[in-house]
mmCIF file of C-alpha atoms and ligand atoms in Angstrom:
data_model
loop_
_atom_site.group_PDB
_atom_site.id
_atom_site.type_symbol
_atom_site.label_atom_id
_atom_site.label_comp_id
_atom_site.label_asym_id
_atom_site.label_seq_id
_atom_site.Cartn_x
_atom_site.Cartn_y
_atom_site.Cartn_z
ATOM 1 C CA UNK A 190 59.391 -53.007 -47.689
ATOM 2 C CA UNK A 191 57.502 -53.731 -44.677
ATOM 3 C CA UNK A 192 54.776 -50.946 -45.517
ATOM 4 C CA UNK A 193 54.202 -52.929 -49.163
ATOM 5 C CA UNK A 194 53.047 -56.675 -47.392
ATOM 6 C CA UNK A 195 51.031 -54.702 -44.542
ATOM 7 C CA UNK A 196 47.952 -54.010 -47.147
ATOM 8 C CA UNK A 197 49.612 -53.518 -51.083
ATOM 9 C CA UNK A 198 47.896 -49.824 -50.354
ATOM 10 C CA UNK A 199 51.227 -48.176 -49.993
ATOM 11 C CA UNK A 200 52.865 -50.024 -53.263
ATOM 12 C CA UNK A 201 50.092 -48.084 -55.169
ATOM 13 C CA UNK A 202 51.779 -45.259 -55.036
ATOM 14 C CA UNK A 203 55.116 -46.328 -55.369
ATOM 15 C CA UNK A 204 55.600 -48.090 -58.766
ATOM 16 C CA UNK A 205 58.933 -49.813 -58.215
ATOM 17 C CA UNK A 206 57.989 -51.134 -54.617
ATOM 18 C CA UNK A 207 54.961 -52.658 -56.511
ATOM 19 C CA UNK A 208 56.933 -54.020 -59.007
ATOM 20 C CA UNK A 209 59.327 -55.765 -56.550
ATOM 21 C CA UNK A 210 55.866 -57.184 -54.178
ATOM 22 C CA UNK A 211 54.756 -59.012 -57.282
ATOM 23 C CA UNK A 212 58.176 -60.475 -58.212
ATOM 24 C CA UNK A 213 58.193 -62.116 -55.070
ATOM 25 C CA UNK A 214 54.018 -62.213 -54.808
ATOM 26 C CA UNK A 215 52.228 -62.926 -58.023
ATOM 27 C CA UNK A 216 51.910 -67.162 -58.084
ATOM 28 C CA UNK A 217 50.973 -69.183 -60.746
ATOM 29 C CA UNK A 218 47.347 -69.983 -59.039
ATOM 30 C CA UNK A 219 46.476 -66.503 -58.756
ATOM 31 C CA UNK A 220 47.472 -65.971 -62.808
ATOM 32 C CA UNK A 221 45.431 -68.876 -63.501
ATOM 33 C CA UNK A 222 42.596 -67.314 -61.945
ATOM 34 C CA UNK A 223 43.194 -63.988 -63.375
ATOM 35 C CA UNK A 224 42.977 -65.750 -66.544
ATOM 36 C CA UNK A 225 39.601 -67.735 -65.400
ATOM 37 C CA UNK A 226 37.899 -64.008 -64.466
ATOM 38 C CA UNK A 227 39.268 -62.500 -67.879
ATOM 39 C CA UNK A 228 41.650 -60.140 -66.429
ATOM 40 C CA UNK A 229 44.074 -60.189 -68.592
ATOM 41 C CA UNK A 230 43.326 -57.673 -71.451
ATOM 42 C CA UNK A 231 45.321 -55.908 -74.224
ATOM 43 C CA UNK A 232 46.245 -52.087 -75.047
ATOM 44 C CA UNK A 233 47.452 -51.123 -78.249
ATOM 45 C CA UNK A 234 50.623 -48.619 -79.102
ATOM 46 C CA UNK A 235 50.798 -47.337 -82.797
ATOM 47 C CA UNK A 236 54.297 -47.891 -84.994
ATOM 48 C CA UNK A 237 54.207 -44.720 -86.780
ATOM 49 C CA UNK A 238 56.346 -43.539 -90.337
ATOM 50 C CA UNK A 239 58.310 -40.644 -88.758
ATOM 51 C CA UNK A 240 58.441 -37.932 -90.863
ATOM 52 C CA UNK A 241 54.378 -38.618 -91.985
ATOM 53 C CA UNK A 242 52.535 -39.913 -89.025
ATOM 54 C CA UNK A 243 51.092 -42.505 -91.404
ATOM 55 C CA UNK A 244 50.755 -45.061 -88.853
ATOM 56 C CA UNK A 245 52.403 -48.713 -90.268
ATOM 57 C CA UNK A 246 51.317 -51.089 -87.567
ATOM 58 C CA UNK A 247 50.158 -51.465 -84.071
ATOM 59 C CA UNK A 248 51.702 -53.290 -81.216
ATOM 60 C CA UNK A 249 49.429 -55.579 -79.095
ATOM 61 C CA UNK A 250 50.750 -55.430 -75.270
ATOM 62 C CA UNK A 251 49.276 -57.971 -72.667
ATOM 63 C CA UNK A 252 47.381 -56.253 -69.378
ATOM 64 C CA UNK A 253 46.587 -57.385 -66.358
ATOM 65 C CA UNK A 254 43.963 -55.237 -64.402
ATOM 66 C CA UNK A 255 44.221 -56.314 -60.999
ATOM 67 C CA UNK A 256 40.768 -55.892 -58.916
ATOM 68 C CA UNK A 257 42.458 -54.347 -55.782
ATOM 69 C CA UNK A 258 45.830 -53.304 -57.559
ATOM 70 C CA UNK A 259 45.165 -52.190 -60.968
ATOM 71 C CA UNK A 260 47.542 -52.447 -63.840
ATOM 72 C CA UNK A 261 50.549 -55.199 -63.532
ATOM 73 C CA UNK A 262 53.332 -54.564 -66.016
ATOM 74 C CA UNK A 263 54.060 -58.073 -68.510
ATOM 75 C CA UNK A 264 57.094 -57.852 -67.473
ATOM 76 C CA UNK A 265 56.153 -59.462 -64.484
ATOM 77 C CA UNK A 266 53.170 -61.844 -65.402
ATOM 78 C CA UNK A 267 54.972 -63.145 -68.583
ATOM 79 C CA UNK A 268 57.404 -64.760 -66.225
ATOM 80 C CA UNK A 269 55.056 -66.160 -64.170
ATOM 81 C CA UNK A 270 52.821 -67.674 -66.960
ATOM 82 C CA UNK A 271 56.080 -68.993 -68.638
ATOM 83 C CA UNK A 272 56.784 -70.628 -65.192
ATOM 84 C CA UNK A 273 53.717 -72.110 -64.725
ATOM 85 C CA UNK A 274 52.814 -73.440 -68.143
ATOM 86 C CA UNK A 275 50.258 -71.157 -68.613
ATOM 87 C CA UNK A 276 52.026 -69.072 -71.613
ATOM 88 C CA UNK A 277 50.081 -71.064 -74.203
ATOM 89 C CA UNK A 278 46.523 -69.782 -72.476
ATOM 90 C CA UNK A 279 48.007 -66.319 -72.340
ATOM 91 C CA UNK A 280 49.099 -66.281 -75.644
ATOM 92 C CA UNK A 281 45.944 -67.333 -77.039
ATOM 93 C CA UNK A 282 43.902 -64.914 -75.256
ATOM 94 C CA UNK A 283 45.908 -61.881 -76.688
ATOM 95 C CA UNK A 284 46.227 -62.943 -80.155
ATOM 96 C CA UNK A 285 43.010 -63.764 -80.226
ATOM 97 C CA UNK A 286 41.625 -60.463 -78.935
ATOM 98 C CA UNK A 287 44.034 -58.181 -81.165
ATOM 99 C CA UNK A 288 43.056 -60.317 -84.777
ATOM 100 C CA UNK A 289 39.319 -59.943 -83.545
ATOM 101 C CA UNK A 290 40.076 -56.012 -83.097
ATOM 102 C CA UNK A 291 42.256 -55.904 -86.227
ATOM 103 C CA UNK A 292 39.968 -56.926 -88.575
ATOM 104 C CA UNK A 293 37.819 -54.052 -88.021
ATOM 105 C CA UNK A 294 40.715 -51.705 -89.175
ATOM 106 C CA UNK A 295 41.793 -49.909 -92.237
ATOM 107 C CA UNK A 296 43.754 -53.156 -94.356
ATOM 108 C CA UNK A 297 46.982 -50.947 -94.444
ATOM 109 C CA UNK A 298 47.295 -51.231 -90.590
ATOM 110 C CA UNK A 299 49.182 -54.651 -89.215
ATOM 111 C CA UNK A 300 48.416 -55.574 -86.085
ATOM 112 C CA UNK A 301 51.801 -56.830 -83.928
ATOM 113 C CA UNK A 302 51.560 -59.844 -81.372
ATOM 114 C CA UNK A 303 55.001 -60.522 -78.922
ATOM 115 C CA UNK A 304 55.452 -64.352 -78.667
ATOM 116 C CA UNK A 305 57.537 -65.473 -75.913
ATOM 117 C CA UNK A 306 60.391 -67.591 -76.871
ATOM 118 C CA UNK A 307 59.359 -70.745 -74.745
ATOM 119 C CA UNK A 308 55.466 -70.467 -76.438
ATOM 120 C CA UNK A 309 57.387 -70.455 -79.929
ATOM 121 C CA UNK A 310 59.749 -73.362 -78.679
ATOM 122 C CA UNK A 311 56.975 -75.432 -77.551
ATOM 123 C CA UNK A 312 56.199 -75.978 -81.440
ATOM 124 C CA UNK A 313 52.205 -75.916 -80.493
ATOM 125 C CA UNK A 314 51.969 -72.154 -81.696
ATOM 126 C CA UNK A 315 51.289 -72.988 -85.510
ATOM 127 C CA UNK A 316 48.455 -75.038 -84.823
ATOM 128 C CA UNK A 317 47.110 -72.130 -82.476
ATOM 129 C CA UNK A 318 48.186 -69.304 -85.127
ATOM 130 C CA UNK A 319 46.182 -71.491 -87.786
ATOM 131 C CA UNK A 320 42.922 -71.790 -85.765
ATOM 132 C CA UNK A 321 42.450 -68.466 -84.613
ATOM 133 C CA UNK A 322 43.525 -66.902 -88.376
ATOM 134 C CA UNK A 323 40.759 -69.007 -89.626
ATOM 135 C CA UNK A 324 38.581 -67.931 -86.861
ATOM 136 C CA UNK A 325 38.415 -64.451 -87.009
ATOM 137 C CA UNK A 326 39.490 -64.069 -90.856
ATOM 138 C CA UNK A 327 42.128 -61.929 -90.916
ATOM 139 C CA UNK A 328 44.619 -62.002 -93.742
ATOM 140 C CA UNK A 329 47.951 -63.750 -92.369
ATOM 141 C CA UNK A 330 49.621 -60.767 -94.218
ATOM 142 C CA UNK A 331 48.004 -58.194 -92.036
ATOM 143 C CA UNK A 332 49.747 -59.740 -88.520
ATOM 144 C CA UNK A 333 53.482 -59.453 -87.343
ATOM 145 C CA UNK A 334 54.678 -61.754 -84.978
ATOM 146 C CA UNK A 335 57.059 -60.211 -82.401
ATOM 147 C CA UNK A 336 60.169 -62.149 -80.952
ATOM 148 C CA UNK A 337 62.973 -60.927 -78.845
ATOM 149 C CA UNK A 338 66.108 -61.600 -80.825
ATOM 150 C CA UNK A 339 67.171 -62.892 -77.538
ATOM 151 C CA UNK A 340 65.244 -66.773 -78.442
ATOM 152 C CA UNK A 341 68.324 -67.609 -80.164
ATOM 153 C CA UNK A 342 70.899 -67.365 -77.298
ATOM 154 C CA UNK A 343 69.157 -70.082 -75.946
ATOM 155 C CA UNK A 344 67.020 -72.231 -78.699
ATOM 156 C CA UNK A 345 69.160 -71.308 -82.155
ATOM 157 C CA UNK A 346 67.834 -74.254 -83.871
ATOM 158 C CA UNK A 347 64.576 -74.798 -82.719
ATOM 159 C CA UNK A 348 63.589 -71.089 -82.735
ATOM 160 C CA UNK A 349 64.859 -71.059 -86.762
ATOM 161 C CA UNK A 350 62.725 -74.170 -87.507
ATOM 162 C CA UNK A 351 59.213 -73.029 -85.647
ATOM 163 C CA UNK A 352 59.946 -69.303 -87.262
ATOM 164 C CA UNK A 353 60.006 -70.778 -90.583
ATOM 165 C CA UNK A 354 57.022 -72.661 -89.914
ATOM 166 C CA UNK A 355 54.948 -69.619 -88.976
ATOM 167 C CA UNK A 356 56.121 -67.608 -91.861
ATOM 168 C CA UNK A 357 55.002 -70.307 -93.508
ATOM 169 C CA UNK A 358 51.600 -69.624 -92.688
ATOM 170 C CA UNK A 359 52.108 -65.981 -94.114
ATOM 171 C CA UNK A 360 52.259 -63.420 -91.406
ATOM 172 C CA UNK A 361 55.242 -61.550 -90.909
ATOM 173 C CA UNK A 362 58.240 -62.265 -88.865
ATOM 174 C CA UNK A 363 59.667 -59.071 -86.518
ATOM 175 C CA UNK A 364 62.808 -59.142 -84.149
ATOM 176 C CA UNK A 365 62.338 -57.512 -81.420
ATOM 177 C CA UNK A 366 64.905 -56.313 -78.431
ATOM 178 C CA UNK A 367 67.444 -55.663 -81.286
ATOM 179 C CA UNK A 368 70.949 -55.396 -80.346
ATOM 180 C CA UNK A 369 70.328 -56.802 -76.884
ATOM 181 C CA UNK A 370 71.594 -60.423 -77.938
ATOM 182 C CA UNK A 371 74.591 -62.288 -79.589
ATOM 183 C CA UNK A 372 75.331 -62.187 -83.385
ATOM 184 C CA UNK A 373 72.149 -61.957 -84.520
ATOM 185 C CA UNK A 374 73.328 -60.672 -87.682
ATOM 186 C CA UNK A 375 73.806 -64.359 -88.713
ATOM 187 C CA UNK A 376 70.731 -65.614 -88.494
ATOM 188 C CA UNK A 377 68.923 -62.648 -90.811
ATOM 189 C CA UNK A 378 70.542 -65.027 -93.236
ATOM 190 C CA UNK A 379 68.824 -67.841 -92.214
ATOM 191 C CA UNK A 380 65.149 -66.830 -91.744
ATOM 192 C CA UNK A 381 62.948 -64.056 -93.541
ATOM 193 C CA UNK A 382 62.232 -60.967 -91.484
ATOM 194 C CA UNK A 383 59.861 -58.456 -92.289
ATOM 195 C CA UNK A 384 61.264 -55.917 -89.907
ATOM 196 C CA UNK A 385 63.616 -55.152 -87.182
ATOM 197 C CA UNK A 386 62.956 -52.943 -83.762
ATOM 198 C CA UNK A 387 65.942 -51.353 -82.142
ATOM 199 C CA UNK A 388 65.691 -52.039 -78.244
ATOM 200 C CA UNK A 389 64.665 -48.841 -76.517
ATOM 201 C CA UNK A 390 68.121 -48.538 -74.831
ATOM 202 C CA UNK A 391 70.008 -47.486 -77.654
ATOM 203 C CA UNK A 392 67.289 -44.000 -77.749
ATOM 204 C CA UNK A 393 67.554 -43.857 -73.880
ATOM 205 C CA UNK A 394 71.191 -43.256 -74.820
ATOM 206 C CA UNK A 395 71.298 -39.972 -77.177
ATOM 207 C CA UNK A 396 73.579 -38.577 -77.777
ATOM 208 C CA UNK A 397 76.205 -40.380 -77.767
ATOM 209 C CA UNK A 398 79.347 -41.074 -80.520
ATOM 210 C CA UNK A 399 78.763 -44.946 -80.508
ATOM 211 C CA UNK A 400 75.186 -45.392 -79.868
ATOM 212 C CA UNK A 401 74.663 -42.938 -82.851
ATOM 213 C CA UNK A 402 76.901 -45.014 -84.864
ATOM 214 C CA UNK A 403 75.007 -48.317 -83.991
ATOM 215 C CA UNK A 404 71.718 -46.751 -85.165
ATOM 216 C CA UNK A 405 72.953 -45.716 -88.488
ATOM 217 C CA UNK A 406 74.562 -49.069 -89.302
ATOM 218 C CA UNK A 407 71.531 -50.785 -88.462
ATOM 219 C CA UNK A 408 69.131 -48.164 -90.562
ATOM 220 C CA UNK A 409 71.734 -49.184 -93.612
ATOM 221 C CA UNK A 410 71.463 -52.619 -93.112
ATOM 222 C CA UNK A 411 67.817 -52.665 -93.264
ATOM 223 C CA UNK A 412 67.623 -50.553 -96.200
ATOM 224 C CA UNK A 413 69.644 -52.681 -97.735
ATOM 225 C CA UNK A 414 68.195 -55.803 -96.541
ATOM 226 C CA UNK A 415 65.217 -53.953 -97.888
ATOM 227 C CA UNK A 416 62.996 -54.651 -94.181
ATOM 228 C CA UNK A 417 62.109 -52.203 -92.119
ATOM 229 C CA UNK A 418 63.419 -50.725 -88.865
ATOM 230 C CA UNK A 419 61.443 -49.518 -85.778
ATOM 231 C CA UNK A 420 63.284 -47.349 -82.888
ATOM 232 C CA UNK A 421 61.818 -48.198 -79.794
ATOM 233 C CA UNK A 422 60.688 -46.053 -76.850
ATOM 234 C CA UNK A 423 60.665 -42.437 -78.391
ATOM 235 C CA UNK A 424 60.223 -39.882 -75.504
ATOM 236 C CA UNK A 425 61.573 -36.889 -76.160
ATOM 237 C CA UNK A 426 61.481 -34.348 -79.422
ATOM 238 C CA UNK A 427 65.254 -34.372 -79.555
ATOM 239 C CA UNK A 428 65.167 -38.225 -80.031
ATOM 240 C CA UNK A 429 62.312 -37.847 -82.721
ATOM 241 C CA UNK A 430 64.749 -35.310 -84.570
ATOM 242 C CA UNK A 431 68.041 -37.415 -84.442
ATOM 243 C CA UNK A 432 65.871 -40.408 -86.015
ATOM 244 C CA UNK A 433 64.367 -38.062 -88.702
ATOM 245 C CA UNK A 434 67.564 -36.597 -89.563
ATOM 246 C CA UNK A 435 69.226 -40.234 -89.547
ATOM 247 C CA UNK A 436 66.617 -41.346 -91.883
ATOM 248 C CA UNK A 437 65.176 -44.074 -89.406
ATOM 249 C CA UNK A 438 61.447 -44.396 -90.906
ATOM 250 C CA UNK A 439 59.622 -45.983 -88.487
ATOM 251 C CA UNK A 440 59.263 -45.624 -84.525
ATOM 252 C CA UNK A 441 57.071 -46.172 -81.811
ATOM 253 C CA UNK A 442 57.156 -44.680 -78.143
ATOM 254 C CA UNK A 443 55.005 -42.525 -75.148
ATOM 255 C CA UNK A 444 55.834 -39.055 -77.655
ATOM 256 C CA UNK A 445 53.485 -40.831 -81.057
ATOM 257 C CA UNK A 446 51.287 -42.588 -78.751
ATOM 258 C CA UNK A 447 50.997 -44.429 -75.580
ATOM 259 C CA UNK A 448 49.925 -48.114 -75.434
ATOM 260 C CA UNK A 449 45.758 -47.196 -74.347
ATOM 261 C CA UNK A 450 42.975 -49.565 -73.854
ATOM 262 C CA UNK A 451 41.210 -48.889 -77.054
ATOM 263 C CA UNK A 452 40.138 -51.427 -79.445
ATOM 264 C CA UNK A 453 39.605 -48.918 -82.208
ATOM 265 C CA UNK A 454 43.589 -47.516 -81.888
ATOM 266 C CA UNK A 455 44.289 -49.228 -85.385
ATOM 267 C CA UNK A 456 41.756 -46.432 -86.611
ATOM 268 C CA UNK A 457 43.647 -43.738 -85.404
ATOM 269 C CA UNK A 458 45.565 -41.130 -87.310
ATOM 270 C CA UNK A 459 48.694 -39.948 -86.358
ATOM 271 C CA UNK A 460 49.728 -37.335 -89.378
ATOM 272 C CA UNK A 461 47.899 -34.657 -88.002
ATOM 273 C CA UNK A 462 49.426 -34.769 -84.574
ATOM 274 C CA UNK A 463 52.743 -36.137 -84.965
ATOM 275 C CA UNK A 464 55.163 -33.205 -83.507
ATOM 276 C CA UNK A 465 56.619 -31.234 -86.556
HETATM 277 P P1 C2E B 288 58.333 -55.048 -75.969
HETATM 278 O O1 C2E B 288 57.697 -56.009 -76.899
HETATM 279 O O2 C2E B 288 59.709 -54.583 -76.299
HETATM 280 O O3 C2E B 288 57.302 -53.846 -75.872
HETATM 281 C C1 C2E B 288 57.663 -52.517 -75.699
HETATM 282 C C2 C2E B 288 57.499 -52.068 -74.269
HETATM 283 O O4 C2E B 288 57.921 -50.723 -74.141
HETATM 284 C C3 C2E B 288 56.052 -52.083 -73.759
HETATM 285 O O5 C2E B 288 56.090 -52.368 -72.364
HETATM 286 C C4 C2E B 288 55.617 -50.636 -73.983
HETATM 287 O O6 C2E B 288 54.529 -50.249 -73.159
HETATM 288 C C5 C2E B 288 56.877 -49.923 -73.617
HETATM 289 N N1 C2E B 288 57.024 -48.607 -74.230
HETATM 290 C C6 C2E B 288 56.540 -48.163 -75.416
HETATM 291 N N2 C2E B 288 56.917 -46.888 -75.669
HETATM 292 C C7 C2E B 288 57.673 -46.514 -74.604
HETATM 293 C C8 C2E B 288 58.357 -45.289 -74.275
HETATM 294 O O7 C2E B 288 58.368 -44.303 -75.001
HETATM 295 N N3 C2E B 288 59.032 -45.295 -73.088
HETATM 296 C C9 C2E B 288 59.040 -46.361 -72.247
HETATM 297 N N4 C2E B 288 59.708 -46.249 -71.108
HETATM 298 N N5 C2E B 288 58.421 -47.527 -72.542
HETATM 299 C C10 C2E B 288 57.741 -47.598 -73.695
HETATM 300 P P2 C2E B 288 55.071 -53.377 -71.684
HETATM 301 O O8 C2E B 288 53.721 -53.230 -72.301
HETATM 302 O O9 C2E B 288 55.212 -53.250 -70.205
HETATM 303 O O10 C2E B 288 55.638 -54.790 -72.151
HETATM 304 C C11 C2E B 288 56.904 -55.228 -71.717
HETATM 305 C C12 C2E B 288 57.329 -56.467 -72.456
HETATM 306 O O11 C2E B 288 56.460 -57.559 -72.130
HETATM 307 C C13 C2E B 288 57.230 -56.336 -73.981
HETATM 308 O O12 C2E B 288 58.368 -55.668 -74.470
HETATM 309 C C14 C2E B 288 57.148 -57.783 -74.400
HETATM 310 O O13 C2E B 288 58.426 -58.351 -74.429
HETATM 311 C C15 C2E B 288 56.379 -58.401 -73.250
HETATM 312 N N6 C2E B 288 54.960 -58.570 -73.649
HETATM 313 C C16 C2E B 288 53.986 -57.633 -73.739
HETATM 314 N N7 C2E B 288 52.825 -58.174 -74.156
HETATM 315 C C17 C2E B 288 53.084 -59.492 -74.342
HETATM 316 C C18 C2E B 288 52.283 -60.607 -74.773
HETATM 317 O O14 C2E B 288 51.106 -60.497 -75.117
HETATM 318 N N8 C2E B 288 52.906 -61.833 -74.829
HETATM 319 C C19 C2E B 288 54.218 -61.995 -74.493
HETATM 320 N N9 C2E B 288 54.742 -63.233 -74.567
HETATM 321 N N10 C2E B 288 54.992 -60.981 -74.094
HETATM 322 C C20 C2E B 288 54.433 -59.746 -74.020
HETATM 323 MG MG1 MG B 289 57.318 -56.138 -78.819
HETATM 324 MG MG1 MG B 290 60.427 -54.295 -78.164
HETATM 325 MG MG1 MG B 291 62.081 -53.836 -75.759
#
């Protein structure tokens, strides 16, 4: 750990180490001036229909490029922007960039924006969400808002009255992380969802008796619940061929597509190169 704080050279090289010198490292002033020197970018991943490649939506992921350290994971920044009260800027910078690069694509292709729990608890996002539709003039229909089914451990209440305020407004509702929280199953009754995405470490671990019997439940229940369902973090072929033969439609991971820098992803086409 030493080697990381002598110059941040070393960490470069080392992934994890640089992920543990920015937990302790990255401060709220120097995200706030990250955000002042527009920094803070967004890739795009594609959420593809698995047995067609036709590509359903695309996920908008925050980026920070670094000057001296390159790419910082959200994983990290997310935290510190929630902790600093800077969550509302951040949030408005992605979703403004990905609806300004999603209007330029084909109208079948949604464009997907994560919301963090505390920007949706704050109850200023519909006013934002209204603003910036208007702005850049893309259909509400054409967005998906992404929120970690997680939000209603903490904020049951407030999280079901702000999501039925923003579907409201006519984009689409998604729960992300699925199967990570508590009971979630009772609050599908509660609010309309457009879709579900099962948490990438249910795939991470196939095969496996009660993992596979998760999945399938979950694929049933959105059938039924007529919504769709999105397996997370795809990898490997063998993973892609257990969804397929489960009959889980739609997934998204580094084997259809990484998340890339490229503003033009939504005109991408997967159904040539999706592996067979
Ligand atoms: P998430 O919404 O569950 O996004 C999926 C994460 O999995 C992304 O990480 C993506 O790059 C990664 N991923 C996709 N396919 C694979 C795969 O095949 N294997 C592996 N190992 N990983 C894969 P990323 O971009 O680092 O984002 C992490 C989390 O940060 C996101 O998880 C989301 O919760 C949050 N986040 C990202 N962008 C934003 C944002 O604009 N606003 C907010 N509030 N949160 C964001
Ligand atoms: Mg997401
Ligand atoms: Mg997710
Ligand atoms: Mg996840």
């Amino acid at each position: 750990k030493a080697k990381v704080s002598s110059k941040g050279n070393a960490a470069r090289f080392e992934p994890h180490l640089e992920e543990a010198y920015f937990a302790r490292l990255v401060q709220e002033q120097e995200f706030v001036d990250a955000l002042d020197r527009q920094e803070i970018t967004v890739a795009y991943q594609p959420i593809a229909d698995l047995m067609t490649g036709q590509v359903l939506c695309v996920e908008a992921l925050a980026r920070w490029y670094h000057p001296q350290r390159g790419a910082i994971s959200p994983a990290i920044f997310v935290e510190t922007a929630e902790r600093g009260g800077l969550i509302d800027r951040l949030g408005e910078v992605v979703l403004r960039r990905a609806c300004m690069d999603a209007i330029q694509w084909p109208e079948t292709v949604q464009i997907n924006v994560n919301l963090s729990p505390k920007q949706l608890i704050s109850g200023r996002f519909p006013a934002l969400l209204a603003s910036i539709l208007q702005e850049t003039r893309l259909p509400p229909s054409r967005l998906g808002i992404e929120i970690t089914e997680n939000v209603f451990i903490d904020f049951a209440e407030d999280a079901i009255r702000q999501l039925l305020t923003i579907s409201n407004c006519g984009v689409k509702i998604i729960l992300d992380d699925f199967g990570t929280g508590y009971s979630s199953l009772s609050y599908l009754r509660m609010i309309e969802v457009d879709g579900l995405k099962i948490d990438a470490s249910f795939l991470r671990q196939l095969p496996d008796r009660k993992v596979e019997a998760i999945i399938r439940t979950v694929t049933r229940l959105t059938a039924d619940l007529n919504i769709y369902l999105v397996a997370e973090g795809i990898e490997r072929p063998e993973q892609l061929e257990w969804l397929r033969e489960n009959g889980v439609q739609f997934g998204q991971g580094f084997l259809l597509g990484r998340p890339r820098l490229d503003p033009q992803l939504g005109r991408i086409d997967l159904r040539s190169s999706i592996p067979s």
